[in-house]
mmCIF file of C-alpha atoms in Angstrom:
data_model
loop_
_atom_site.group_PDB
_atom_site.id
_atom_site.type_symbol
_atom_site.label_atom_id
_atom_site.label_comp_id
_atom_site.label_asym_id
_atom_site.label_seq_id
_atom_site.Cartn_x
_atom_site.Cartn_y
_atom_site.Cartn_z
ATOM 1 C CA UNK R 35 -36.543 54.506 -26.879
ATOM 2 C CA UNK R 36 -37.394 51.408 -29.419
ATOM 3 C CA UNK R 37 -40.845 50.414 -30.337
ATOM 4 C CA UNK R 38 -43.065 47.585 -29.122
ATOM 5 C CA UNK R 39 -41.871 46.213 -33.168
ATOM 6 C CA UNK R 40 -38.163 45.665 -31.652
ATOM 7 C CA UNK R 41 -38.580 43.934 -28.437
ATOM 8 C CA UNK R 42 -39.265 40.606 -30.422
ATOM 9 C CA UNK R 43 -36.349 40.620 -32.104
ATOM 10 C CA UNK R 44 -34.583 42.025 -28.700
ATOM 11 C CA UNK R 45 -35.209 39.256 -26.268
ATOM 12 C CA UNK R 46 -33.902 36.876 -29.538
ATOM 13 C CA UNK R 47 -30.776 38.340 -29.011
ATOM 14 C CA UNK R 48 -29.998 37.664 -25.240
ATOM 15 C CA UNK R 49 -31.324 38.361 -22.282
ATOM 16 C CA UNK R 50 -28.627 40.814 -21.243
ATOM 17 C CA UNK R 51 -28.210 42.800 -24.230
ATOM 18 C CA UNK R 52 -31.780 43.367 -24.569
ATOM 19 C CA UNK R 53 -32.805 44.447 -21.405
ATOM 20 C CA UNK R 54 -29.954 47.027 -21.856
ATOM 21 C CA UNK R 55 -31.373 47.738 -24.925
ATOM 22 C CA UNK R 56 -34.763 48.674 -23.966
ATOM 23 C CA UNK R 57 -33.453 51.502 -21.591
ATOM 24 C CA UNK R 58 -30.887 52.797 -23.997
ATOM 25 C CA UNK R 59 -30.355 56.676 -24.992
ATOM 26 C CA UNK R 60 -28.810 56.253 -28.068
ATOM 27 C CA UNK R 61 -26.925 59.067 -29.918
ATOM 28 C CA UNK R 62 -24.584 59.392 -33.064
ATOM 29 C CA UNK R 63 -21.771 61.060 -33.397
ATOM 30 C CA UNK R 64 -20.530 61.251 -36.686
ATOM 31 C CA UNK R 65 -17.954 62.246 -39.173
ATOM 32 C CA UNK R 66 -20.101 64.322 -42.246
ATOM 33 C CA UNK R 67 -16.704 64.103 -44.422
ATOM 34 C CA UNK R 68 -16.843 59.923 -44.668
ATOM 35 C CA UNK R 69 -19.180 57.390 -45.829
ATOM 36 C CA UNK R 70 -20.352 53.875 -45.388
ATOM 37 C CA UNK R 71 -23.323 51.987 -47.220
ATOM 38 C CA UNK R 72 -25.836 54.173 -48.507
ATOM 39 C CA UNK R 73 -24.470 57.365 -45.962
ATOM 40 C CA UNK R 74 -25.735 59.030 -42.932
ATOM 41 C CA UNK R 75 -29.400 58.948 -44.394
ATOM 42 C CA UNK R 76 -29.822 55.353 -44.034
ATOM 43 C CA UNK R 77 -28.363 55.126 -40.994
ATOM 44 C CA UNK R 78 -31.181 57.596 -39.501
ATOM 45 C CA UNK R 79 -33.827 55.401 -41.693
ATOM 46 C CA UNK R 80 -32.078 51.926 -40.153
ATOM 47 C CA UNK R 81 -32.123 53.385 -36.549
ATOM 48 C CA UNK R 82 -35.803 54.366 -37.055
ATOM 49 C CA UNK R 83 -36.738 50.439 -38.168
ATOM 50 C CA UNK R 84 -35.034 49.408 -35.081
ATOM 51 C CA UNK R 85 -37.388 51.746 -32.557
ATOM 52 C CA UNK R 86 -34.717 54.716 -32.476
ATOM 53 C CA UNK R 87 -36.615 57.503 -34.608
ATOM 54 C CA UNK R 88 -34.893 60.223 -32.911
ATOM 55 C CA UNK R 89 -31.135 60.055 -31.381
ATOM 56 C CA UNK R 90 -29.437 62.219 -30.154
ATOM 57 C CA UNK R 91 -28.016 63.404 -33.580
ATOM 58 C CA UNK R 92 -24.354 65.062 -34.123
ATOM 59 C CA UNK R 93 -22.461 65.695 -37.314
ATOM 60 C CA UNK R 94 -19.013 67.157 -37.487
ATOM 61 C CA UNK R 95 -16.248 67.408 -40.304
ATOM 62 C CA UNK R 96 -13.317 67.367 -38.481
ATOM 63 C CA UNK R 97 -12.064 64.664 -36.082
ATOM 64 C CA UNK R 98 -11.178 66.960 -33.142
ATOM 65 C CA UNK R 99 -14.845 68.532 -32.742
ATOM 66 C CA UNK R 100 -16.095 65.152 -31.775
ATOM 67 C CA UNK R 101 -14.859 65.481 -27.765
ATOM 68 C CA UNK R 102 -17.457 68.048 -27.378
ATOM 69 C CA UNK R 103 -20.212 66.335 -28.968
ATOM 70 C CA UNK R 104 -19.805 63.364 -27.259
ATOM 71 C CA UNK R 105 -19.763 65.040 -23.986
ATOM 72 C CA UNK R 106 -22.848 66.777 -24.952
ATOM 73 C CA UNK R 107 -24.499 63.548 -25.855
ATOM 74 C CA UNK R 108 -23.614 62.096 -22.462
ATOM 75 C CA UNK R 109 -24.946 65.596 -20.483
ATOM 76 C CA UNK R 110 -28.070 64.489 -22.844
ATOM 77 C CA UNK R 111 -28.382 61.343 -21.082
ATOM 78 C CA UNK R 112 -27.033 59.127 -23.850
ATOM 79 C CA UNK R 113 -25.473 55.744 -22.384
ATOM 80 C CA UNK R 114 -25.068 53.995 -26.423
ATOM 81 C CA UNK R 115 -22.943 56.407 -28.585
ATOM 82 C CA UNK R 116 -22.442 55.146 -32.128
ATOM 83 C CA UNK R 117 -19.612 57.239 -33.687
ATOM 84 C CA UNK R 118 -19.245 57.080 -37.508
ATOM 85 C CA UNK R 119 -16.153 57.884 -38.864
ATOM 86 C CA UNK R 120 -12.367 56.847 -39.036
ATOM 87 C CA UNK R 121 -10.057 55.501 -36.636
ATOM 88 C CA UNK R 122 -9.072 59.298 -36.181
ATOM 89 C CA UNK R 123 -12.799 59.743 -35.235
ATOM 90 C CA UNK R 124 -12.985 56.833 -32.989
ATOM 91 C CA UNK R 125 -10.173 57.211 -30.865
ATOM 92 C CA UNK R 126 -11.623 60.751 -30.238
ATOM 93 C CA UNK R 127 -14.511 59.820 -28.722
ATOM 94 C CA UNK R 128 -12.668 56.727 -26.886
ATOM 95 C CA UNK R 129 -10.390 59.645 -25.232
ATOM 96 C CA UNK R 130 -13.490 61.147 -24.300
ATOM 97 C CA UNK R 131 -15.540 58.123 -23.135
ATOM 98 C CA UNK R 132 -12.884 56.035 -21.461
ATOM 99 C CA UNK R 133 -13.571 54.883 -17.820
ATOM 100 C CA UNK R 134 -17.187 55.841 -18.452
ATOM 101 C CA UNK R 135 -20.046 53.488 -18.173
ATOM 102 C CA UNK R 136 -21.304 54.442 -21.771
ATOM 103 C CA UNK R 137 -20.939 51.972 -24.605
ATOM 104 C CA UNK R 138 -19.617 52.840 -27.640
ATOM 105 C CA UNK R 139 -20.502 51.006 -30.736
ATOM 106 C CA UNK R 140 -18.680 51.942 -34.563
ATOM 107 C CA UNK R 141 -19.670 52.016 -38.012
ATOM 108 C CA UNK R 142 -16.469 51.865 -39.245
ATOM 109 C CA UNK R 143 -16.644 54.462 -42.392
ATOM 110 C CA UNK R 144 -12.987 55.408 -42.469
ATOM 111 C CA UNK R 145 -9.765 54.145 -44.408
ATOM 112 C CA UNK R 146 -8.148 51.455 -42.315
ATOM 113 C CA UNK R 147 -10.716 50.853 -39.438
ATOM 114 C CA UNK R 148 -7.698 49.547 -37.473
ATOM 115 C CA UNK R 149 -10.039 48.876 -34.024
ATOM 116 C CA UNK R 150 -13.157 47.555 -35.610
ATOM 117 C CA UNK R 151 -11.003 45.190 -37.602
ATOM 118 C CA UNK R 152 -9.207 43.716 -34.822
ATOM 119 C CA UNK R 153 -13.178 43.227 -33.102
ATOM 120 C CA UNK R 154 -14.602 41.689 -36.424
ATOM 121 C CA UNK R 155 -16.461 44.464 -36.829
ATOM 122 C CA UNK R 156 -18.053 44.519 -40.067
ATOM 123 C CA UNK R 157 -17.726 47.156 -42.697
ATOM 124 C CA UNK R 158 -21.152 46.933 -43.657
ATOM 125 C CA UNK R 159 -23.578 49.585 -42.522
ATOM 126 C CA UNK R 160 -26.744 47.045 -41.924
ATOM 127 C CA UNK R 161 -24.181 44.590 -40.077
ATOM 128 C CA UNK R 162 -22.379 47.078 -38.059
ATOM 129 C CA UNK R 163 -25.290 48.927 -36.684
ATOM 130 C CA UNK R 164 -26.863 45.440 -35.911
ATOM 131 C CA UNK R 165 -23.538 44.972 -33.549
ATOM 132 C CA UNK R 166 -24.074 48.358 -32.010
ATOM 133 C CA UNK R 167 -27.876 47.247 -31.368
ATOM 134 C CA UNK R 168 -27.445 43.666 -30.294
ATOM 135 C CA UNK R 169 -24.247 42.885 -29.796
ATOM 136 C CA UNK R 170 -22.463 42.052 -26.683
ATOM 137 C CA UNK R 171 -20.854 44.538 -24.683
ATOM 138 C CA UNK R 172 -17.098 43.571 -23.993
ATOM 139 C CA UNK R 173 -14.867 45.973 -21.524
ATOM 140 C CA UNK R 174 -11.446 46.099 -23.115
ATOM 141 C CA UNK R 175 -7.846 48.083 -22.507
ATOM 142 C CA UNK R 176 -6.884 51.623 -23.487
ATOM 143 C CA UNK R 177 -3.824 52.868 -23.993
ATOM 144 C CA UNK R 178 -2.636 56.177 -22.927
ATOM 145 C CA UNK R 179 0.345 58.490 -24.700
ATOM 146 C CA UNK R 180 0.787 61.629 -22.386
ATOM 147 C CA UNK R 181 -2.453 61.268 -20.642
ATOM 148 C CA UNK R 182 -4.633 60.972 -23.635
ATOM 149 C CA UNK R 183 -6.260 57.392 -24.756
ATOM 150 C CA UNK R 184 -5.813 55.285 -27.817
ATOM 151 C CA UNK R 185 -7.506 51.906 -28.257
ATOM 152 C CA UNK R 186 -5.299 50.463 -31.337
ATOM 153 C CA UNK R 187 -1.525 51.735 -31.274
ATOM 154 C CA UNK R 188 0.510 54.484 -30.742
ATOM 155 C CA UNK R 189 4.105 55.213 -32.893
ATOM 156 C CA UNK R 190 6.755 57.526 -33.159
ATOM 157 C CA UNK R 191 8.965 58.112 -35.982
ATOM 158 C CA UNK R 192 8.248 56.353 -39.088
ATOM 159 C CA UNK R 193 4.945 55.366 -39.002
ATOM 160 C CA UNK R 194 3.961 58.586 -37.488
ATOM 161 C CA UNK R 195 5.427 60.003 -40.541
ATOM 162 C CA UNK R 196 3.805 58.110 -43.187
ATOM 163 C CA UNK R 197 0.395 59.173 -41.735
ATOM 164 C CA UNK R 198 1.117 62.677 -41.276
ATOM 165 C CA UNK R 199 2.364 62.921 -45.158
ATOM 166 C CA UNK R 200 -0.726 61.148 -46.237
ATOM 167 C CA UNK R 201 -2.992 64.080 -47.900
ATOM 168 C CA UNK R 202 -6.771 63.878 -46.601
ATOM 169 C CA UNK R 203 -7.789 63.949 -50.355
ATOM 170 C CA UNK R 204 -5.311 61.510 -51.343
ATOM 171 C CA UNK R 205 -6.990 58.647 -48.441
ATOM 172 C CA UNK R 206 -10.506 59.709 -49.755
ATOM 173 C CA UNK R 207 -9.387 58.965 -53.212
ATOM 174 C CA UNK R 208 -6.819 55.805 -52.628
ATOM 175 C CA UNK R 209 -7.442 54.368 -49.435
ATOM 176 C CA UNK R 210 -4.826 52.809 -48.096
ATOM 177 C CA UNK R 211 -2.412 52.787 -50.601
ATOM 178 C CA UNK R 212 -2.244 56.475 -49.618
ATOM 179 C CA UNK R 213 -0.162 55.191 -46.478
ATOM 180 C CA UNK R 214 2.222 53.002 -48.664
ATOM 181 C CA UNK R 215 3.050 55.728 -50.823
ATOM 182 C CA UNK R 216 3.851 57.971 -47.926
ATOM 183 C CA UNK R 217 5.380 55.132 -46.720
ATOM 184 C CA UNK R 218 7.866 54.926 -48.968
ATOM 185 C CA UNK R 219 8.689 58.296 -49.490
ATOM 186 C CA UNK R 220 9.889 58.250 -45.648
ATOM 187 C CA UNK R 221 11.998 54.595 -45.410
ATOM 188 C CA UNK R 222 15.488 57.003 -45.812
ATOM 189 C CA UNK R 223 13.859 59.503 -42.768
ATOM 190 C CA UNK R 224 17.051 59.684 -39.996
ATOM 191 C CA UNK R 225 17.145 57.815 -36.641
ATOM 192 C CA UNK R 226 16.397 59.545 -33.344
ATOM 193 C CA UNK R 227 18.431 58.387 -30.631
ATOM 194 C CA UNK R 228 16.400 57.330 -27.516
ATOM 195 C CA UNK R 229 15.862 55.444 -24.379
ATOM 196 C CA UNK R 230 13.238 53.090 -23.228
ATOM 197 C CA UNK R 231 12.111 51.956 -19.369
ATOM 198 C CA UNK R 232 9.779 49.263 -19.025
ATOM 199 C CA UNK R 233 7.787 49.104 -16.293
ATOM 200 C CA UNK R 234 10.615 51.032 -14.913
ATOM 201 C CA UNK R 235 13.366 49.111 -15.726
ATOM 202 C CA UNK R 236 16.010 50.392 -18.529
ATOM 203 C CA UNK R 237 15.120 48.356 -21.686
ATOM 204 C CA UNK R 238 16.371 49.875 -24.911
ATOM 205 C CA UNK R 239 19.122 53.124 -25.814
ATOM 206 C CA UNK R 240 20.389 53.716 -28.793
ATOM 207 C CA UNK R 241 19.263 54.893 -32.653
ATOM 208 C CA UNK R 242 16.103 53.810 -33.972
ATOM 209 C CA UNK R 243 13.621 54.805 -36.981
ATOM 210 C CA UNK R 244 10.774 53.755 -35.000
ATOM 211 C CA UNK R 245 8.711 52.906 -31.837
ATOM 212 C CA UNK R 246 5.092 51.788 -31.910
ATOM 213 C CA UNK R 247 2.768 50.317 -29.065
ATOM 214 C CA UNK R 248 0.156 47.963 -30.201
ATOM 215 C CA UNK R 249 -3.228 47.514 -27.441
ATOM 216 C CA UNK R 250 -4.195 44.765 -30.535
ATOM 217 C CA UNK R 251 -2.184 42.253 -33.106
ATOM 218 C CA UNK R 252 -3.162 43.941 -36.893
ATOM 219 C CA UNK R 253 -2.059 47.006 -37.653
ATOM 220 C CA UNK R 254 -2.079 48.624 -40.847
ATOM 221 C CA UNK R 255 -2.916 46.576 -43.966
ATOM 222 C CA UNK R 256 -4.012 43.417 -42.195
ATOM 223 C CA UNK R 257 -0.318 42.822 -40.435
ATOM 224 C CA UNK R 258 0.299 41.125 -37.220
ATOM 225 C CA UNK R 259 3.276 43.101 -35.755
ATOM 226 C CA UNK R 260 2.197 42.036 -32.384
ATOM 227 C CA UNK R 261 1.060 38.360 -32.587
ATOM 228 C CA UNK R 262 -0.135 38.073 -28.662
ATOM 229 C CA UNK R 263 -1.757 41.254 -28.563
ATOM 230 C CA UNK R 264 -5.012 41.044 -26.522
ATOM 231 C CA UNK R 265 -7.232 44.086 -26.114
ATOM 232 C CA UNK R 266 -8.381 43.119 -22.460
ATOM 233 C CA UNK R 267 -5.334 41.458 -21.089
ATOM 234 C CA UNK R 268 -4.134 44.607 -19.133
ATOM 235 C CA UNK R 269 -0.681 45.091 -21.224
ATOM 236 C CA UNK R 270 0.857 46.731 -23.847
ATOM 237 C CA UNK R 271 3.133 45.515 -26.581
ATOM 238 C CA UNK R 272 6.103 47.077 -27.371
ATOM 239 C CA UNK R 273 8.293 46.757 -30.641
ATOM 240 C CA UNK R 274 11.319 49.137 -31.610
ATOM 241 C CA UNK R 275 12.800 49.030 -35.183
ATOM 242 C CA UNK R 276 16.158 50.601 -36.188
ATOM 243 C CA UNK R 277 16.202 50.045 -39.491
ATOM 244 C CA UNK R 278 17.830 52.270 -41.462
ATOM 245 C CA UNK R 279 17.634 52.926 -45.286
ATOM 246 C CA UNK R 280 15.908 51.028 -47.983
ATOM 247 C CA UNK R 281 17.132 47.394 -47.512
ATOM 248 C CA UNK R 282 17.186 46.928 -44.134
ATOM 249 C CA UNK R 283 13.861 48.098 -43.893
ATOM 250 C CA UNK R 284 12.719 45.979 -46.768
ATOM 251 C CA UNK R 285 14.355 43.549 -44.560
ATOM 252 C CA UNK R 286 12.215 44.542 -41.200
ATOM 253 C CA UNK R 287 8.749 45.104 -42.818
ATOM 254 C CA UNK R 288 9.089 41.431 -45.063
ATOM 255 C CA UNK R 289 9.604 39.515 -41.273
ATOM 256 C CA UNK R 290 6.536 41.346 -40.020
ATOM 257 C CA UNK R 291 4.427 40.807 -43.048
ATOM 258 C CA UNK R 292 5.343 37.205 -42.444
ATOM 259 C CA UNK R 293 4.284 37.215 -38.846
ATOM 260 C CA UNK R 294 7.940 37.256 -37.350
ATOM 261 C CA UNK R 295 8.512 40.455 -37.044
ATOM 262 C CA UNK R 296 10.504 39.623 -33.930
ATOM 263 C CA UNK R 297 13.132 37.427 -35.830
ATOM 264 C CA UNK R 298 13.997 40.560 -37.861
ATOM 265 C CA UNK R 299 17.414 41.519 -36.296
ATOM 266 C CA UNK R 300 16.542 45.234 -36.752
ATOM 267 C CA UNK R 301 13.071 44.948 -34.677
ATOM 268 C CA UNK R 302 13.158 44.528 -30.895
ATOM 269 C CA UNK R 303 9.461 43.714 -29.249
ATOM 270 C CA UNK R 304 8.508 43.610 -25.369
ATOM 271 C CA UNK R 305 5.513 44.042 -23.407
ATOM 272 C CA UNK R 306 4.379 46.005 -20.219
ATOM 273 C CA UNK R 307 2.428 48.230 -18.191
ATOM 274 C CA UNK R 308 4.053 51.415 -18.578
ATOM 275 C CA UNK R 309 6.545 52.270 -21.159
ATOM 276 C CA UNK R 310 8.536 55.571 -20.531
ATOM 277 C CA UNK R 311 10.417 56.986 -24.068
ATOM 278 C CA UNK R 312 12.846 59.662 -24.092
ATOM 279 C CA UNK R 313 14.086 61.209 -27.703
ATOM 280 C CA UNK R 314 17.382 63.234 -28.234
ATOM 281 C CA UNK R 315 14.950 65.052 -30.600
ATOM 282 C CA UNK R 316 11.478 66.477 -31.303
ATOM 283 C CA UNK R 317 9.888 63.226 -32.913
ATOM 284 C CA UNK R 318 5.848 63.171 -34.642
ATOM 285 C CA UNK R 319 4.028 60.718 -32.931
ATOM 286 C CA UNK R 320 0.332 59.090 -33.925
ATOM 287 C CA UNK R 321 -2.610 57.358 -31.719
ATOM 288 C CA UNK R 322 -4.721 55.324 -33.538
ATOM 289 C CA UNK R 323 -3.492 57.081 -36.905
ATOM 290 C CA UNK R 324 -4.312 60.464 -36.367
ATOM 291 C CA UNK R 325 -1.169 62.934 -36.519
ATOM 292 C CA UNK R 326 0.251 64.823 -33.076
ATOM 293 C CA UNK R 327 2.629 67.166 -32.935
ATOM 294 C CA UNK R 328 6.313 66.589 -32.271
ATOM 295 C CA UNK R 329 7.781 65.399 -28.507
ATOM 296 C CA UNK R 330 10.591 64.481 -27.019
ATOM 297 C CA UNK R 331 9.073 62.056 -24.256
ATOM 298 C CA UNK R 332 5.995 59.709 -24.525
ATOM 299 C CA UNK R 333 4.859 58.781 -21.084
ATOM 300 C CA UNK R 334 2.770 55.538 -21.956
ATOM 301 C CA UNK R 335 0.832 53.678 -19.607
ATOM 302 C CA UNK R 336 -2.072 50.385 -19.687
ATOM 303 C CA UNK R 337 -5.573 51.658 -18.499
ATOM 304 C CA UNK R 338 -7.150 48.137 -17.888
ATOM 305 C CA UNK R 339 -10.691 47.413 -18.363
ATOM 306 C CA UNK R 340 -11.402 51.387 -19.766
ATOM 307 C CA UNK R 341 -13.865 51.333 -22.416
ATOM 308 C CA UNK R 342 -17.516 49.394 -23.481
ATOM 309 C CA UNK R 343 -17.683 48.324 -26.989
ATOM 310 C CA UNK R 344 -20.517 46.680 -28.729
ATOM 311 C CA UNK R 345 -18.650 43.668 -30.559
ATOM 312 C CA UNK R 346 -20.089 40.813 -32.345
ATOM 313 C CA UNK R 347 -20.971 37.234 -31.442
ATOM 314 C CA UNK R 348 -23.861 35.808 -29.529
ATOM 315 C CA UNK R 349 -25.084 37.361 -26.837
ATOM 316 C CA UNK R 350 -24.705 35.372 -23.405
ATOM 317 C CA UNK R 351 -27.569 34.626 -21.426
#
C-alpha cells in the first residue's frame, strides 16, 4: 500500500486515479530476459519511492510462463499488474486479464512495443511507471484469434513469417531491423488460397500472401496500415494483400508506408465484428508478434470494452 509521502503527489493527479491508487495491490510481472532504463532493480527502488516497497513480485524468462503468474498475482489480491516485457509478454497477460476488472499498466522493455506505442506510452522506465501509477485508466477492445486475445494485430502468412524467422538473439542484438531482414528473406514465400466472411457475409476468395487484423493504426516500424483504427471503437480492421514476388510487394508495402495502403491494387482492407478465414493450407499465424503454430481457419471476433490500461494524459476529475 503507498506511504503517507505519496498521497500528496496522489490527489495532484486526479481525484479518480488517486483514490484508486490508495487501495491498489500492485504486482509485477516481468520478463527477466529484457531490459528498460537501469533494469528490474530500479524498478523495485522506483516502486519503493512511490509507497510500493513490496509487490507482489514475479520474474519469468519466457513469454508463455506469464499466464500463471498473473493469475497468481490476481488469487494474491492484486487489482494493478505492471508487466515488463515485449509485446509477446504483454499480450500474454492481456489473454489472461481480459474481461477482468484488474488494470494493467506496461513498461514497455521489448523490441517494437507495438501496444504501448499506439497509447503514447513512453519508453522510459521513470515515465512509464509514472503512467502505471497515475495515469488514467481507459477500457479499450481486444481482439480474439481462436478464442485467445490480442490487443494490437493478428496476421497470417507473411508477416507471421517474418516474426517466426526472426532469431531471439538476433532482436536482442538488432532490434527491429531483425524483422526487415526476415522480412525480406520471405517476400517470394507462396500464396495460400482462402476465403473470408465478414460479419458473416462472403467478402474475399482467392490467393493471397497475407491477412492481418489491426485492433490499432501503427504496426510495425511506425506504419499506419489501418488509418481509422481505434482501440475502443468495438471493430476490427481488416486488410488482405496478394502480392506476390519482389515488385509487387515493393509495390504494396511503399502505398502503406505512405499511408494508402488501400490504393495499392494488391491490398484489400475492410472492417467488422467477426472475421471468419478459411486456408486451403496449414498457414503460421502471429498475435501481437509472438509466433503460433500453423492453421487452416482463424475464427476472429471484437471483444468490446475487454481490458483496463493505465495510459497517459491528465487525469479527469
Amino acid at each position: 500500500m503507498p506511504t503517507e509521502a505519496s498521497d500528496l503527489a496522489s490527489q495532484e493527479r486526479g481525484p479518480d486515479v488517486a483514490h484508486e491508487l490508495e487501495r491498489a495491490t500492485v504486482a509485477v510481472v516481468a520478463h527477466a530476459g529484457k531490459s528498460l532504463g537501469g533494469g528490474l532493480p530500479a524498478l523495485r527502488e522506483a516502486l519503493a519511492h512511490a509507497g510500493f516497497a513490496d509487490p507482489i513480485w514475479f520474474e519469468v524468462n519466457k513469454s508463455k510462463k506469464a499466464p500463471k503468474k498473473v493469475r497468481q498475482a490476481r488469487k494474491d489480491g492484486a487489482d494493478l499488474i505492471f508487466v515488463w516485457g515485449g509485446d509477446g509478454m504483454v499480450q500474454q497477460c492481456i489473454n489472461t486479464l481480459a474481461e477482468s476488472d484488474a488494470t494493467l499498466a506496461i513498461l514497455p522493455a521489448g523490441t517494437a512495443n507495438l501496444l504501448a506505442t499506439n497509447l503514447g506510452i513512453p519508453k522510459d522506465l521513470e515515465a512509464a511507471l509514472d503512467v502505471g501509477l497515475h495515469g488514467p485508466r481507459r477500457r479499450l477492445d481486444t481482439g480474439t484469434v481462436n478464442g485467445e486475445h490480442f490487443a494490437v494485430m493478428a496476421g497470417a502468412g507473411f508477416d507471421a513469417l517474418m516474426i517466426r524467422d526472426a532469431p531471439r538473439k538476433m532482436k536482442d542484438r538488432m532490434g527491429k531491423l531483425a524483422y526487415l531482414w526476415t522480412g525480406a528473406r520471405n517476400l517470394g514465400a507462396s500464396r495460400v488460397k482462402m476465403r473470408i466472411k465478414v460479419d458473416g457475409e462472403k467478402w474475399f476468395g482467392g490467393k493471397a500472401s497475407c491477412v492481418l487484423v489491426g485492433n490499432v493504426g501503427k504496426l510495425f516500424g511506425g506504419v499506419t496500415a489501418f488509418e481509422d483504427a481505434e482501440p475502443d471503437d468495438g471493430i476490427l480492421e481488416l486488410g488482405v494483400v496478394t502480392a506476390s514476388g519482389v515488385w509487387q510487394w515493393t509495390r504494396a508495402l511503399a502505398r502503406t508506408a505512405a499511408g494508402n495502403a488501400e490504393r495499392s491494387p494488391f491490398v484489400s482492407t475492410t472492417r467488422g465484428a467477426k472475421f471468419d478465414i478459411r486456408l486451403n493450407n496449414p498457414w503460421p499465424y502471429e498475435l501481437d508478434g509472438g509466433a503460433r503454430k500453423p492453421v487452416k481457419r482463424l475464427r476472429v471476433t471484437a471483444v468490446p470494452a475487454s481490458i483496463t490500461i493505465a495510459v497517459p494524459g491528465a487525469p479527469t476529475a
